[in-house]
Amino acid sequence: MPAHAHVTDPDAASASGEAATDPLGRERAHLAASRSALRAMREDVENLDIRDVTANWVNAIVLQAQIDDRIKALADLAHTPLFFGRLNYLHAPGAELAEGAEGEQFYIGRRHVHDAGGDPMVIDWRAPVSQPFYRASKNDPQDIGLRRRFGYTGGELTAYEDEHLSDPAEAAAVSKLLQQEIERPRVGPMRDIVATIQPEQDEIVRSGLSGSVCVQGGPGTGKTAVGLHRVAYLLYAHRDRLARTGTLVIGPNRSFLHYIEQVLPALGELEVKQATVEDLVTRADLEVRGADAAETAVVKGDARMAEVLRRAVHSHVSEPVEPLMVVRGSRRWRVPAYEIAEIVAELQNRDIRYGAARDALPQRIAHAVLVRMEQAGEAPDDRVQDAVARNPAVKAVVKAVWPLVEPAKLVLRLLSDAEFLAEHADGILSPHEQSLLLWAKPARSVKSVKWSAADLVLIDETTDLVERTHSLGHVVIDEAQDLSPMQYRAVGRRCTTGSATVLGDLAQGTTPWATRSWDEALGHLGKPGAVLEELTAGFRVPREVIAYASRLLPTISPGLSPVSSVRETPGSLIVSEVPSDLPAAVIAACRASLVHEGSIGLIAADARIPELAEALLAAGLPYLSPGQETTAESRLTLVPASLAKGLEYDYVVLHEPAEVVAGEPDERTGLRRLYVCLTRAVSGLTVLHTSPLPQPLTTTAP
């Protein structure tokens, strides 16, 4: 603990005259005053009268919606600390470091709060003046004389801890309050880490909007939280721009999105949309009703499919065989077939979408007609050109030469017509790969197809070939290691003019098409210049647990550095072989875990979930499903191994590791799934098995 640390009982300093002499009392008084100021800010917004500033009812609705969002952003969350730290600068920020210059004091919190006079009482953690709270150190004090951290129970300030960063007489030490905050029991959805952001995390959070960032982070390194806080920071630093272009957080599944959905609102950011990749590519008239075999899904997700689709789309363009004759009044204007062919060839050679080129074709043909009119002495204007472009003869040529392409119909034909597929996959896909793509029983229509998730990605790619996909200002992709190359392309289309934050762990790739390298993935995303950052310091998973899970790394991801956990928790790992009656042992382990504070996760192979659900109910242990919010009364969640990724629990009971491995298509994917399951625990992991453990777990840690 730092030399000047105070851990104080809530009743140690009363609200009486002690507040004048007791530092904790003064801090509590500032907290109370800050909460009052926040309420006043909220009331000011609630009392706004917009009747005289809105010109019409549409403006009134828009303005009222903005006011409502502002009111929500100014909500005082009773059990969330309004500020969590304080900085005492030796000099006023930005001032010359002159001898005797007066410093300033700032309270650092989740949002800005000011008093009636406009003076700040709490500074937003994203403001430049707050940065030293995360990055200053004894070696680099950054003009900070004092850094104070606060401890809370619920919403009540109970302790503080000081570091005199510019005092050479005080030795550097680990913050006990910081450690306690990291280890605080988890109940409910994911919470923000704004009070515990580490220097290496802060560098990623505050990196600029113009560049894309890829974060490789092992279990417990906080990569998800870093990505979400980066969104919050970018919205703070570039609010106007991102308000126009939009932001999006992409997660692997709905359970994961539900788990993280409260982080940004807790930071005052309400406008960030969240989705899965499937959500991005699903259309109102199409839905996923089918599933592909793993081997087929790998081919459909391969980046080579993009070229197959491009060929198929552009195969619809043909050369004109007859000249065009346009009749206007008593005059006839002839454009020979070779000239139309030249126009078509020029449009094909331009880097524009199929649909945009098709829209340009009638205007280009009309221009050729206007040239002839001018040569004949007429003086046509733009209205004449538009009229010629709409001429039935011109429309007929366009329809014949450059027909409309409906993306879903094209993909249907590609997957059901062997000759059509072979024509456009020649030299790209092998005959065996083509056979994997073809449906055994071709569908009759787009609506009757049982589309798979991979099929919708192909349709999305085709749609983008026809018309450009709208681009957002910033996209965050979490658990990105599980995306296929074609899924990366689908995400990349959503940020062609914006930037991306890519979050993942190569060792946790559990799909047959899992990412092999970040360089390759970033190329598919269209962000080859993204900066690659690696987080190797673990704050969530105890050292004993991560060391045990890391025994799998040489097999599942050779060369990847294991996470080095900063938390040593003796007794946090129990591995027990159960000779018989494993369900009874699981129930006993769950009961033992429930004695502790926080959330409990019972993780098992997907096929085992129904049996365990029945056993829990028979034992009188109610349980939640992933995505359901844990509460103080309901803390046990039954988790299929396939949904464990990205989730975390204070205590985890893992049922039969060998079954988790066996539940995947191949051993490597199974061991990666097991690695995920082993690293969901924050405080303790109990592994129960009757079958022999997978061989890599029986070896010593790397």
XYZ file of C-alpha atoms in Angstrom:
702
model
C 0.000 0.000 0.000
C 1.288 3.531 -0.697
C 2.854 5.288 2.255
C -0.158 7.543 2.845
C -3.130 5.201 2.670
C -6.251 5.365 4.768
C -8.879 2.650 4.875
C -11.621 4.049 7.062
C -14.827 2.583 8.434
C -17.927 4.406 7.138
C -18.797 5.565 10.658
C -15.271 6.730 11.522
C -15.974 10.290 10.467
C -19.419 11.661 11.222
C -21.131 14.451 9.338
C -20.513 16.763 12.325
C -17.661 19.182 12.886
C -15.182 16.403 12.219
C -15.669 17.082 8.514
C -13.699 20.289 8.959
C -10.585 18.466 10.181
C -10.961 14.946 8.850
C -9.821 14.538 5.205
C -12.340 11.761 4.611
C -15.108 13.979 5.942
C -14.104 16.761 3.551
C -14.099 14.335 0.622
C -17.551 13.108 1.619
C -18.730 16.694 1.768
C -17.384 17.282 -1.754
C -19.167 14.120 -2.928
C -22.450 15.346 -1.453
C -21.995 18.789 -3.004
C -21.137 17.219 -6.375
C -24.262 15.079 -6.298
C -26.329 18.184 -5.528
C -24.692 20.013 -8.427
C -25.442 17.079 -10.754
C -29.086 17.141 -9.671
C -29.184 20.881 -10.383
C -27.713 20.293 -13.854
C -30.369 17.689 -14.524
C -33.170 19.932 -13.254
C -31.933 22.768 -15.481
C -32.330 20.519 -18.505
C -35.704 19.182 -17.336
C -37.001 22.748 -16.965
C -35.989 23.888 -20.440
C -38.886 25.502 -22.336
C -38.451 24.857 -26.059
C -41.741 26.368 -27.241
C -40.111 29.592 -28.438
C -37.095 28.011 -30.166
C -38.716 25.378 -32.383
C -40.007 26.465 -35.773
C -42.219 23.428 -36.343
C -43.333 20.182 -34.759
C -40.554 18.173 -36.416
C -37.860 20.370 -34.868
C -39.686 20.167 -31.559
C -39.635 16.356 -31.600
C -35.931 16.244 -32.504
C -34.981 18.779 -29.855
C -37.102 17.059 -27.211
C -35.399 13.740 -27.995
C -32.004 15.399 -27.533
C -33.145 16.860 -24.230
C -34.420 13.463 -23.062
C -31.068 11.879 -23.903
C -29.268 14.619 -22.000
C -31.487 14.021 -18.965
C -30.678 10.310 -19.070
C -26.954 11.062 -19.371
C -27.135 13.229 -16.240
C -28.696 10.486 -14.126
C -27.067 10.028 -10.724
C -26.468 6.305 -10.262
C -26.845 5.873 -6.503
C -24.504 2.876 -6.177
C -21.882 4.173 -8.596
C -19.146 6.544 -7.378
C -19.521 9.979 -8.923
C -15.758 10.423 -8.719
C -13.078 7.869 -7.958
C -9.893 9.910 -7.838
C -8.260 13.265 -7.275
C -5.228 14.927 -8.825
C -3.267 17.746 -7.233
C -1.129 19.430 -9.875
C 2.035 21.204 -8.754
C 1.252 23.910 -11.320
C -1.855 24.903 -13.215
C -2.091 22.650 -16.317
C -0.741 24.482 -19.344
C 0.963 27.163 -17.247
C 4.686 27.784 -17.171
C 6.386 25.676 -14.506
C 7.574 28.766 -12.665
C 8.813 28.628 -9.095
C 5.968 29.373 -6.712
C 3.253 28.977 -9.349
C 0.025 27.795 -7.797
C -1.212 24.291 -8.645
C -4.775 23.073 -9.100
C -6.879 20.229 -7.746
C -9.245 18.119 -9.841
C -11.654 15.328 -8.953
C -11.774 12.640 -11.656
C -15.060 10.861 -12.375
C -17.334 9.288 -14.956
C -18.753 12.581 -16.219
C -18.320 16.334 -15.926
C -20.136 18.104 -13.095
C -20.056 21.851 -12.529
C -21.505 24.145 -9.875
C -23.975 26.999 -10.374
C -21.117 29.315 -11.383
C -19.840 26.903 -14.036
C -16.724 25.877 -12.103
C -15.900 22.159 -12.406
C -16.537 19.966 -9.380
C -15.814 16.682 -11.195
C -13.744 16.335 -14.358
C -14.667 13.762 -16.994
C -12.100 10.926 -17.029
C -11.682 11.461 -20.776
C -10.532 15.088 -20.478
C -6.815 15.740 -21.130
C -6.361 17.030 -17.584
C -7.432 13.580 -16.281
C -4.855 11.611 -18.232
C -2.139 11.657 -15.522
C -4.517 9.801 -13.206
C -3.869 6.749 -15.379
C -0.349 7.369 -16.661
C 1.602 9.294 -14.023
C 4.121 7.305 -11.987
C 7.061 7.820 -9.660
C 9.365 7.675 -12.684
C 7.146 10.083 -14.652
C 5.039 12.161 -12.220
C 3.730 14.462 -14.994
C 3.639 17.454 -12.606
C 1.361 15.601 -10.167
C 2.077 16.215 -6.507
C -0.718 13.982 -5.184
C -2.837 11.237 -6.707
C -5.670 10.137 -4.455
C -7.832 7.067 -5.053
C -11.160 6.579 -3.313
C -12.773 3.422 -2.015
C -16.532 2.978 -1.938
C -19.114 0.631 -0.486
C -22.189 0.994 -2.655
C -22.299 4.722 -3.322
C -20.727 5.678 0.020
C -17.137 6.912 0.159
C -15.340 4.745 2.742
C -11.604 5.123 2.168
C -8.887 6.986 0.360
C -5.307 6.271 -0.594
C -2.596 8.783 -1.514
C 0.487 8.674 -3.700
C 2.905 11.623 -3.576
C 4.341 11.085 -7.026
C 6.764 14.012 -6.940
C 8.122 13.193 -3.467
C 11.432 11.312 -3.846
C 11.212 10.166 -0.216
C 8.085 8.084 -0.865
C 8.642 4.713 -2.489
C 6.400 3.392 -5.246
C 3.933 0.742 -4.116
C 0.959 -1.241 -5.353
C -2.413 0.357 -4.666
C -4.532 -1.745 -2.327
C -7.726 0.097 -3.308
C -6.978 -0.514 -6.969
C -6.532 -4.207 -6.230
C -9.782 -4.313 -4.263
C -11.698 -2.623 -7.091
C -10.386 -5.159 -9.615
C -11.345 -8.058 -7.339
C -14.749 -6.682 -6.304
C -17.433 -9.404 -6.714
C -19.354 -9.317 -9.971
C -23.131 -9.376 -9.896
C -25.159 -8.152 -12.842
C -23.870 -7.073 -16.262
C -20.296 -6.107 -17.079
C -19.196 -2.910 -15.343
C -16.866 -0.197 -16.515
C -13.168 -0.181 -15.568
C -12.864 3.580 -15.609
C -11.389 3.639 -12.093
C -8.820 0.917 -12.816
C -7.553 1.623 -16.338
C -3.845 0.834 -16.533
C -1.262 2.918 -18.464
C -0.948 0.438 -21.352
C -4.747 0.261 -21.579
C -5.085 4.042 -21.468
C -2.753 4.442 -24.455
C -5.122 2.298 -26.526
C -8.248 4.013 -25.168
C -6.949 7.479 -26.101
C -5.499 6.640 -29.514
C -6.887 8.815 -32.296
C -10.013 8.374 -34.381
C -8.268 8.441 -37.752
C -6.275 5.254 -37.180
C -7.493 1.707 -36.642
C -6.225 -0.391 -33.733
C -6.035 -4.161 -33.250
C -5.727 -5.405 -29.659
C -4.462 -8.926 -29.006
C -5.256 -9.703 -25.391
C -5.363 -12.921 -23.432
C -8.048 -13.731 -20.858
C -8.454 -11.122 -18.155
C -6.372 -8.415 -19.826
C -9.417 -6.159 -20.175
C -9.514 -5.937 -23.977
C -13.321 -5.778 -24.120
C -13.456 -3.028 -21.518
C -10.654 -1.187 -23.303
C -12.626 -1.308 -26.556
C -15.788 0.036 -24.924
C -13.915 2.794 -23.108
C -12.227 3.691 -26.405
C -15.689 4.237 -27.901
C -16.609 6.468 -24.957
C -13.372 8.417 -25.344
C -13.813 8.891 -29.097
C -17.372 10.130 -28.581
C -16.019 12.651 -26.077
C -13.152 13.825 -28.275
C -14.979 13.732 -31.654
C -18.637 14.013 -30.714
C -19.828 16.158 -33.628
C -18.144 14.010 -36.260
C -19.334 10.697 -34.805
C -22.828 12.103 -34.285
C -22.971 12.449 -38.082
C -21.280 9.188 -39.039
C -22.263 6.851 -36.200
C -20.555 4.204 -34.083
C -21.203 0.489 -33.719
C -20.082 -2.256 -31.321
C -20.117 -5.776 -32.784
C -20.136 -8.803 -30.485
C -20.225 -12.571 -31.056
C -23.747 -13.239 -29.804
C -26.758 -11.716 -28.037
C -25.751 -13.040 -24.607
C -22.440 -11.214 -24.879
C -24.080 -7.982 -26.029
C -26.534 -8.115 -23.148
C -23.626 -8.622 -20.758
C -21.760 -5.502 -21.944
C -24.709 -3.250 -22.788
C -24.627 -1.188 -19.570
C -20.973 -0.123 -19.762
C -21.418 2.817 -22.146
C -24.638 4.155 -20.545
C -22.822 4.140 -17.179
C -20.302 6.482 -18.819
C -23.071 8.733 -20.140
C -22.999 7.416 -23.732
C -26.458 6.317 -24.872
C -26.290 6.435 -28.674
C -23.925 3.576 -29.501
C -25.591 0.733 -31.364
C -24.689 -2.899 -30.703
C -25.094 -5.836 -33.070
C -23.778 -9.219 -34.113
C -22.363 -9.842 -37.584
C -25.542 -11.790 -38.334
C -27.576 -8.685 -37.455
C -25.531 -6.659 -39.963
C -26.191 -8.960 -42.905
C -29.756 -10.066 -42.116
C -32.442 -8.503 -44.309
C -36.111 -8.067 -43.570
C -37.069 -10.573 -46.274
C -34.368 -13.134 -45.389
C -33.586 -14.978 -42.190
C -31.247 -17.713 -41.052
C -33.160 -20.998 -41.047
C -30.412 -23.411 -42.025
C -26.912 -24.427 -40.990
C -23.838 -25.487 -42.931
C -21.506 -28.355 -42.230
C -18.185 -27.037 -40.930
C -16.349 -27.900 -44.168
C -18.927 -26.043 -46.248
C -18.951 -23.023 -43.935
C -15.169 -22.761 -44.250
C -15.420 -22.512 -48.054
C -18.294 -20.006 -47.905
C -16.289 -17.900 -45.466
C -13.124 -17.972 -47.580
C -12.061 -14.630 -49.072
C -11.833 -16.259 -52.509
C -15.638 -16.249 -52.588
C -15.496 -12.494 -53.100
C -13.920 -12.958 -56.525
C -16.376 -15.722 -57.430
C -19.241 -13.365 -56.613
C -17.643 -10.469 -58.483
C -17.321 -12.592 -61.605
C -20.903 -13.793 -61.278
C -22.267 -10.267 -60.921
C -20.373 -8.841 -63.876
C -21.167 -11.854 -66.062
C -24.578 -10.277 -66.571
C -23.046 -7.497 -68.679
C -23.040 -8.307 -72.403
C -21.929 -6.584 -75.599
C -24.617 -4.930 -77.712
C -25.239 -6.645 -81.037
C -27.432 -4.056 -82.703
C -27.189 -0.290 -83.116
C -29.443 2.036 -81.136
C -32.052 4.138 -82.926
C -33.575 7.047 -80.965
C -36.606 8.774 -82.479
C -37.297 12.395 -81.484
C -39.997 14.113 -83.443
C -39.214 13.742 -87.122
C -35.546 13.013 -86.568
C -33.819 9.707 -85.934
C -30.474 9.416 -84.213
C -28.354 6.292 -84.659
C -25.590 5.098 -82.299
C -23.688 2.094 -83.650
C -23.250 -1.049 -81.565
C -19.444 -0.662 -81.394
C -19.791 2.780 -79.781
C -22.206 1.473 -77.153
C -19.744 -1.383 -76.553
C -16.965 1.161 -75.950
C -19.149 2.972 -73.387
C -19.919 -0.333 -71.650
C -16.237 -1.336 -71.602
C -15.215 2.013 -70.149
C -17.794 1.731 -67.361
C -16.645 -1.807 -66.597
C -13.061 -0.637 -66.261
C -13.979 2.079 -63.772
C -13.882 1.242 -60.075
C -17.562 1.833 -59.409
C -20.392 -0.399 -58.244
C -22.400 -2.455 -60.725
C -25.559 -0.503 -59.945
C -23.870 2.889 -60.208
C -22.424 1.958 -63.591
C -25.840 0.753 -64.725
C -27.361 4.070 -63.641
C -24.652 5.943 -65.573
C -25.085 3.951 -68.780
C -28.294 5.637 -70.095
C -26.785 9.078 -69.473
C -23.606 8.107 -71.336
C -25.658 6.765 -74.276
C -27.792 9.924 -74.222
C -24.633 12.017 -74.349
C -23.575 10.171 -77.524
C -26.955 11.068 -79.045
C -26.553 14.726 -78.015
C -23.173 14.875 -79.749
C -24.905 13.893 -82.961
C -27.609 16.508 -82.383
C -24.992 19.220 -81.942
C -23.176 18.057 -85.071
C -26.490 18.460 -86.930
C -26.779 22.077 -85.743
C -29.153 21.620 -82.805
C -28.537 23.073 -79.346
C -29.773 20.475 -76.849
C -29.500 21.112 -73.117
C -29.490 18.916 -69.987
C -33.259 18.492 -70.151
C -32.939 16.984 -73.612
C -30.201 14.613 -72.389
C -32.405 13.461 -69.493
C -35.297 12.931 -71.897
C -33.121 10.848 -74.239
C -31.845 8.796 -71.260
C -35.484 7.935 -70.467
C -36.294 7.059 -74.089
C -37.789 3.528 -74.398
C -35.127 2.529 -76.930
C -32.316 3.553 -74.576
C -34.009 1.773 -71.671
C -34.281 -1.379 -73.766
C -30.564 -1.310 -74.578
C -29.649 -0.825 -70.912
C -31.923 -3.681 -69.864
C -30.379 -5.995 -72.440
C -26.753 -4.986 -71.991
C -26.585 -4.215 -68.265
C -29.536 -5.935 -66.556
C -30.528 -5.561 -62.929
C -28.920 -8.014 -60.486
C -30.815 -9.147 -57.394
C -28.172 -10.314 -54.876
C -30.224 -13.059 -53.200
C -31.264 -14.525 -56.575
C -27.665 -14.508 -57.766
C -26.421 -16.362 -54.656
C -29.305 -18.829 -54.976
C -28.280 -19.573 -58.558
C -24.617 -19.867 -57.623
C -25.361 -22.448 -54.914
C -27.852 -24.451 -56.947
C -26.568 -24.328 -60.551
C -23.408 -26.414 -60.932
C -22.578 -25.016 -64.393
C -23.011 -21.396 -63.293
C -20.808 -22.000 -60.237
C -18.146 -23.836 -62.235
C -17.996 -21.011 -64.787
C -17.275 -18.360 -62.179
C -15.256 -20.431 -59.693
C -12.920 -21.799 -62.376
C -9.321 -21.425 -61.227
C -10.459 -20.171 -57.814
C -12.181 -23.089 -56.108
C -11.326 -26.749 -56.614
C -13.993 -29.160 -57.906
C -14.305 -30.579 -54.372
C -14.814 -27.120 -52.893
C -17.445 -26.376 -55.526
C -19.256 -29.602 -54.664
C -19.348 -28.552 -50.992
C -21.130 -25.327 -51.957
C -23.873 -26.893 -54.057
C -27.161 -27.695 -52.355
C -28.257 -31.306 -52.546
C -31.816 -30.131 -53.219
C -31.955 -26.731 -54.962
C -34.594 -24.330 -53.676
C -37.332 -23.040 -55.937
C -37.272 -19.426 -54.817
C -35.427 -16.980 -52.584
C -38.150 -17.152 -49.925
C -38.137 -20.945 -49.749
C -34.383 -21.214 -49.158
C -33.182 -22.243 -45.699
C -30.377 -19.709 -45.732
C -27.391 -20.255 -43.439
C -25.507 -17.478 -41.642
C -22.677 -17.827 -44.174
C -25.156 -17.501 -47.069
C -26.347 -14.128 -45.794
C -22.740 -12.912 -45.722
C -22.435 -13.907 -49.398
C -25.634 -11.995 -50.186
C -24.259 -8.995 -48.300
C -21.046 -9.139 -50.349
C -23.096 -9.292 -53.545
C -25.249 -6.380 -52.421
C -22.109 -4.302 -51.938
C -20.944 -5.188 -55.434
C -24.211 -3.746 -56.721
C -24.532 -0.720 -54.412
C -22.164 0.779 -51.857
C -22.721 -0.080 -48.185
C -23.130 2.869 -45.806
C -19.960 3.522 -43.806
C -19.860 4.452 -40.111
C -17.345 6.629 -38.332
C -16.056 3.935 -35.991
C -16.686 0.227 -35.497
C -15.547 -1.973 -32.602
C -15.351 -5.723 -33.269
C -14.997 -7.901 -30.175
C -14.028 -11.587 -30.166
C -12.845 -10.911 -33.700
C -10.698 -14.038 -33.825
C -13.836 -16.055 -34.628
C -14.766 -14.152 -37.803
C -14.292 -15.677 -41.228
C -12.527 -13.670 -43.948
C -15.894 -12.949 -45.587
C -17.294 -11.763 -42.246
C -14.305 -9.433 -41.865
C -15.146 -8.041 -45.299
C -18.771 -7.524 -44.211
C -17.624 -5.560 -41.156
C -15.015 -3.673 -43.167
C -17.711 -2.430 -45.533
C -19.318 -0.694 -42.558
C -16.194 1.395 -41.874
C -14.573 2.001 -45.272
C -14.403 5.749 -44.587
C -14.090 5.349 -40.823
C -11.828 3.478 -38.432
C -12.026 0.272 -36.431
C -10.984 -1.190 -33.105
C -10.418 -4.935 -33.415
C -10.365 -6.943 -30.175
C -9.529 -10.601 -29.806
C -7.283 -13.427 -28.709
C -5.902 -15.858 -31.280
C -5.786 -18.588 -28.620
C -9.557 -18.315 -28.131
C -10.492 -18.904 -31.763
C -13.150 -21.623 -31.655
C -14.595 -21.633 -35.173
C -13.245 -23.859 -37.968
C -12.366 -20.649 -39.841
C -10.767 -18.909 -36.835
C -8.222 -16.167 -37.511
C -4.682 -17.421 -38.046
C -2.936 -14.061 -37.863
C -4.000 -10.492 -37.228
C -2.158 -9.232 -40.319
C -4.289 -11.506 -42.480
C -7.482 -10.523 -40.673
C -6.776 -6.795 -40.965
C -6.199 -7.225 -44.681
C -9.645 -8.781 -45.094
C -11.115 -5.983 -42.973
C -9.579 -3.408 -45.298
C -7.394 -1.949 -42.527
C -3.918 -3.341 -43.274
C -2.286 -0.298 -41.683
C -3.938 -0.794 -38.280
C -1.625 -0.608 -35.272
C -1.293 -3.946 -33.463
C -1.218 -3.688 -29.671
C -0.769 -6.581 -27.237
C -2.074 -6.723 -23.680
C -0.234 -9.341 -21.630
C -0.900 -8.166 -18.060
C -3.909 -9.984 -16.623
C -6.071 -8.298 -13.999
C -9.108 -10.584 -13.905
C -7.986 -14.214 -13.813
C -5.946 -15.350 -10.772
C -2.342 -16.344 -11.482
C -2.932 -19.966 -10.488
C -5.896 -20.306 -12.869
C -4.271 -18.641 -15.879
C -1.107 -20.695 -15.404
C -3.184 -23.881 -15.483
C -5.090 -22.804 -18.611
C -1.843 -21.691 -20.276
C -0.699 -25.307 -20.386
C -2.880 -25.496 -23.503
C -1.138 -22.650 -25.369
C 1.722 -24.626 -26.978
C -0.917 -26.849 -28.596
C -3.623 -24.340 -29.502
C -1.547 -21.282 -30.379
C 2.215 -21.941 -30.534
C 4.323 -18.844 -30.045
C 1.633 -16.807 -28.307
C 2.822 -15.312 -25.021
C 0.881 -16.463 -21.936
C -0.871 -13.856 -19.832
C 1.074 -12.755 -16.759
C -1.522 -12.243 -14.032
C -0.909 -9.569 -11.419
C -3.181 -11.392 -8.954
C -1.875 -14.238 -6.854
C -4.795 -15.962 -5.104
C -3.816 -19.105 -3.172
C -6.556 -21.721 -3.248
C -8.216 -20.244 -6.337
C -7.777 -23.479 -8.351
C -9.243 -26.867 -7.467
C -8.931 -29.783 -9.900
C -10.753 -32.846 -8.646
C -11.248 -36.291 -10.132
C -14.616 -37.709 -9.110
C -14.739 -41.549 -9.194
C -18.550 -41.664 -9.420
C -21.721 -39.562 -9.274
C -20.292 -36.486 -10.972
C -23.653 -34.616 -10.942
C -23.713 -34.809 -7.120
C -20.169 -33.444 -6.992
C -21.191 -30.599 -9.327
C -24.142 -29.687 -7.102
C -21.871 -29.711 -4.039
C -19.329 -27.488 -5.792
C -22.047 -25.017 -6.794
C -23.318 -24.856 -3.215
C -19.782 -24.279 -1.951
C -19.259 -21.470 -4.469
C -22.547 -19.817 -3.515
C -21.218 -19.371 0.015
C -18.968 -16.663 -1.436
C -20.071 -13.266 -2.696
C -20.539 -12.660 -6.388
C -21.637 -14.559 -9.476
C -21.266 -18.295 -10.117
C -20.963 -19.911 -13.527
C -21.482 -23.630 -14.079
C -19.912 -24.349 -17.477
C -20.316 -27.630 -19.337
C -20.326 -29.086 -22.826
C -23.471 -28.056 -24.697
C -24.793 -31.629 -24.870
C -24.616 -31.933 -21.079
C -26.689 -28.814 -20.296
C -30.171 -30.465 -20.192
C -28.986 -33.088 -17.703
C -27.332 -30.498 -15.462
C -30.382 -28.238 -15.647
C -32.531 -31.085 -14.370
C -30.043 -31.867 -11.595
C -29.922 -28.234 -10.435
C -33.694 -27.970 -10.249
C -33.949 -31.299 -8.408
C -31.426 -29.992 -5.890
C -33.411 -26.795 -5.363
C -30.811 -24.599 -7.052
C -32.502 -22.158 -9.454
C -30.288 -21.014 -12.301
C -30.088 -18.367 -15.001
C -29.201 -18.678 -18.672
C -26.375 -16.656 -20.262
C -27.641 -13.172 -20.984
C -29.978 -13.092 -18.007
C -28.842 -10.557 -15.455
C -27.529 -11.907 -12.172
C -28.816 -10.346 -8.988
C -27.990 -10.664 -5.309
C -30.730 -13.311 -5.033
C -30.014 -15.156 -8.315
C -26.292 -15.659 -8.810
C -25.886 -19.062 -10.484
C -25.770 -19.240 -14.297
C -25.742 -22.483 -16.299
C -23.475 -21.832 -19.273
C -23.069 -23.978 -22.416
C -19.388 -24.024 -23.353
C -20.206 -22.517 -26.747
C -21.582 -19.340 -25.079
C -18.911 -18.853 -22.407
C -16.664 -16.605 -24.468
C -16.492 -13.009 -23.260
C -18.408 -13.732 -20.039
C -16.924 -13.741 -16.546
C -17.984 -15.004 -13.139
C -16.484 -14.699 -9.687
C -16.474 -18.468 -9.283
C -16.641 -21.077 -12.012
C -17.422 -24.783 -11.760
C -16.255 -26.548 -14.931
C -17.845 -29.903 -15.685
C -15.818 -32.566 -17.506
C -13.127 -30.851 -19.638
C -12.846 -33.874 -21.951
C -16.497 -33.453 -22.983
C -15.922 -29.779 -23.792
C -13.096 -30.801 -26.124
C -15.096 -33.644 -27.659
C -17.991 -31.298 -28.426
C -16.032 -29.527 -31.181
C -15.288 -30.680 -34.756
C -11.578 -31.230 -34.090
C -9.239 -31.488 -31.113
C -7.507 -28.140 -31.624
C -10.811 -26.264 -31.716
C -11.956 -28.275 -28.700
C -8.849 -27.372 -26.712
C -9.364 -23.714 -27.622
C -12.945 -23.941 -26.374
C -11.614 -25.466 -23.159
C -9.095 -22.626 -22.820
C -11.988 -20.167 -22.971
C -13.957 -22.072 -20.319
C -10.979 -22.341 -17.971
C -10.423 -18.585 -18.004
C -13.867 -17.244 -17.073
C -13.189 -17.154 -13.302
C -12.306 -13.991 -11.401
C -11.808 -15.471 -7.930
C -11.920 -19.253 -8.103
C -12.140 -22.207 -10.499
C -13.235 -25.751 -9.645
C -12.622 -28.384 -12.334
C -14.499 -31.664 -11.893
C -13.948 -34.738 -14.050
C -14.366 -38.489 -14.213
C -12.809 -38.956 -17.666
C -9.048 -38.390 -17.998
C -8.078 -34.765 -18.474
C -6.919 -33.712 -21.953
C -3.216 -34.477 -22.214
C -1.934 -30.876 -22.433
C -3.464 -30.126 -19.009
C -1.378 -32.864 -17.420
C 1.887 -31.200 -18.447
C 3.579 -28.326 -16.639
C 2.794 -24.758 -17.620
C 4.858 -23.195 -20.425
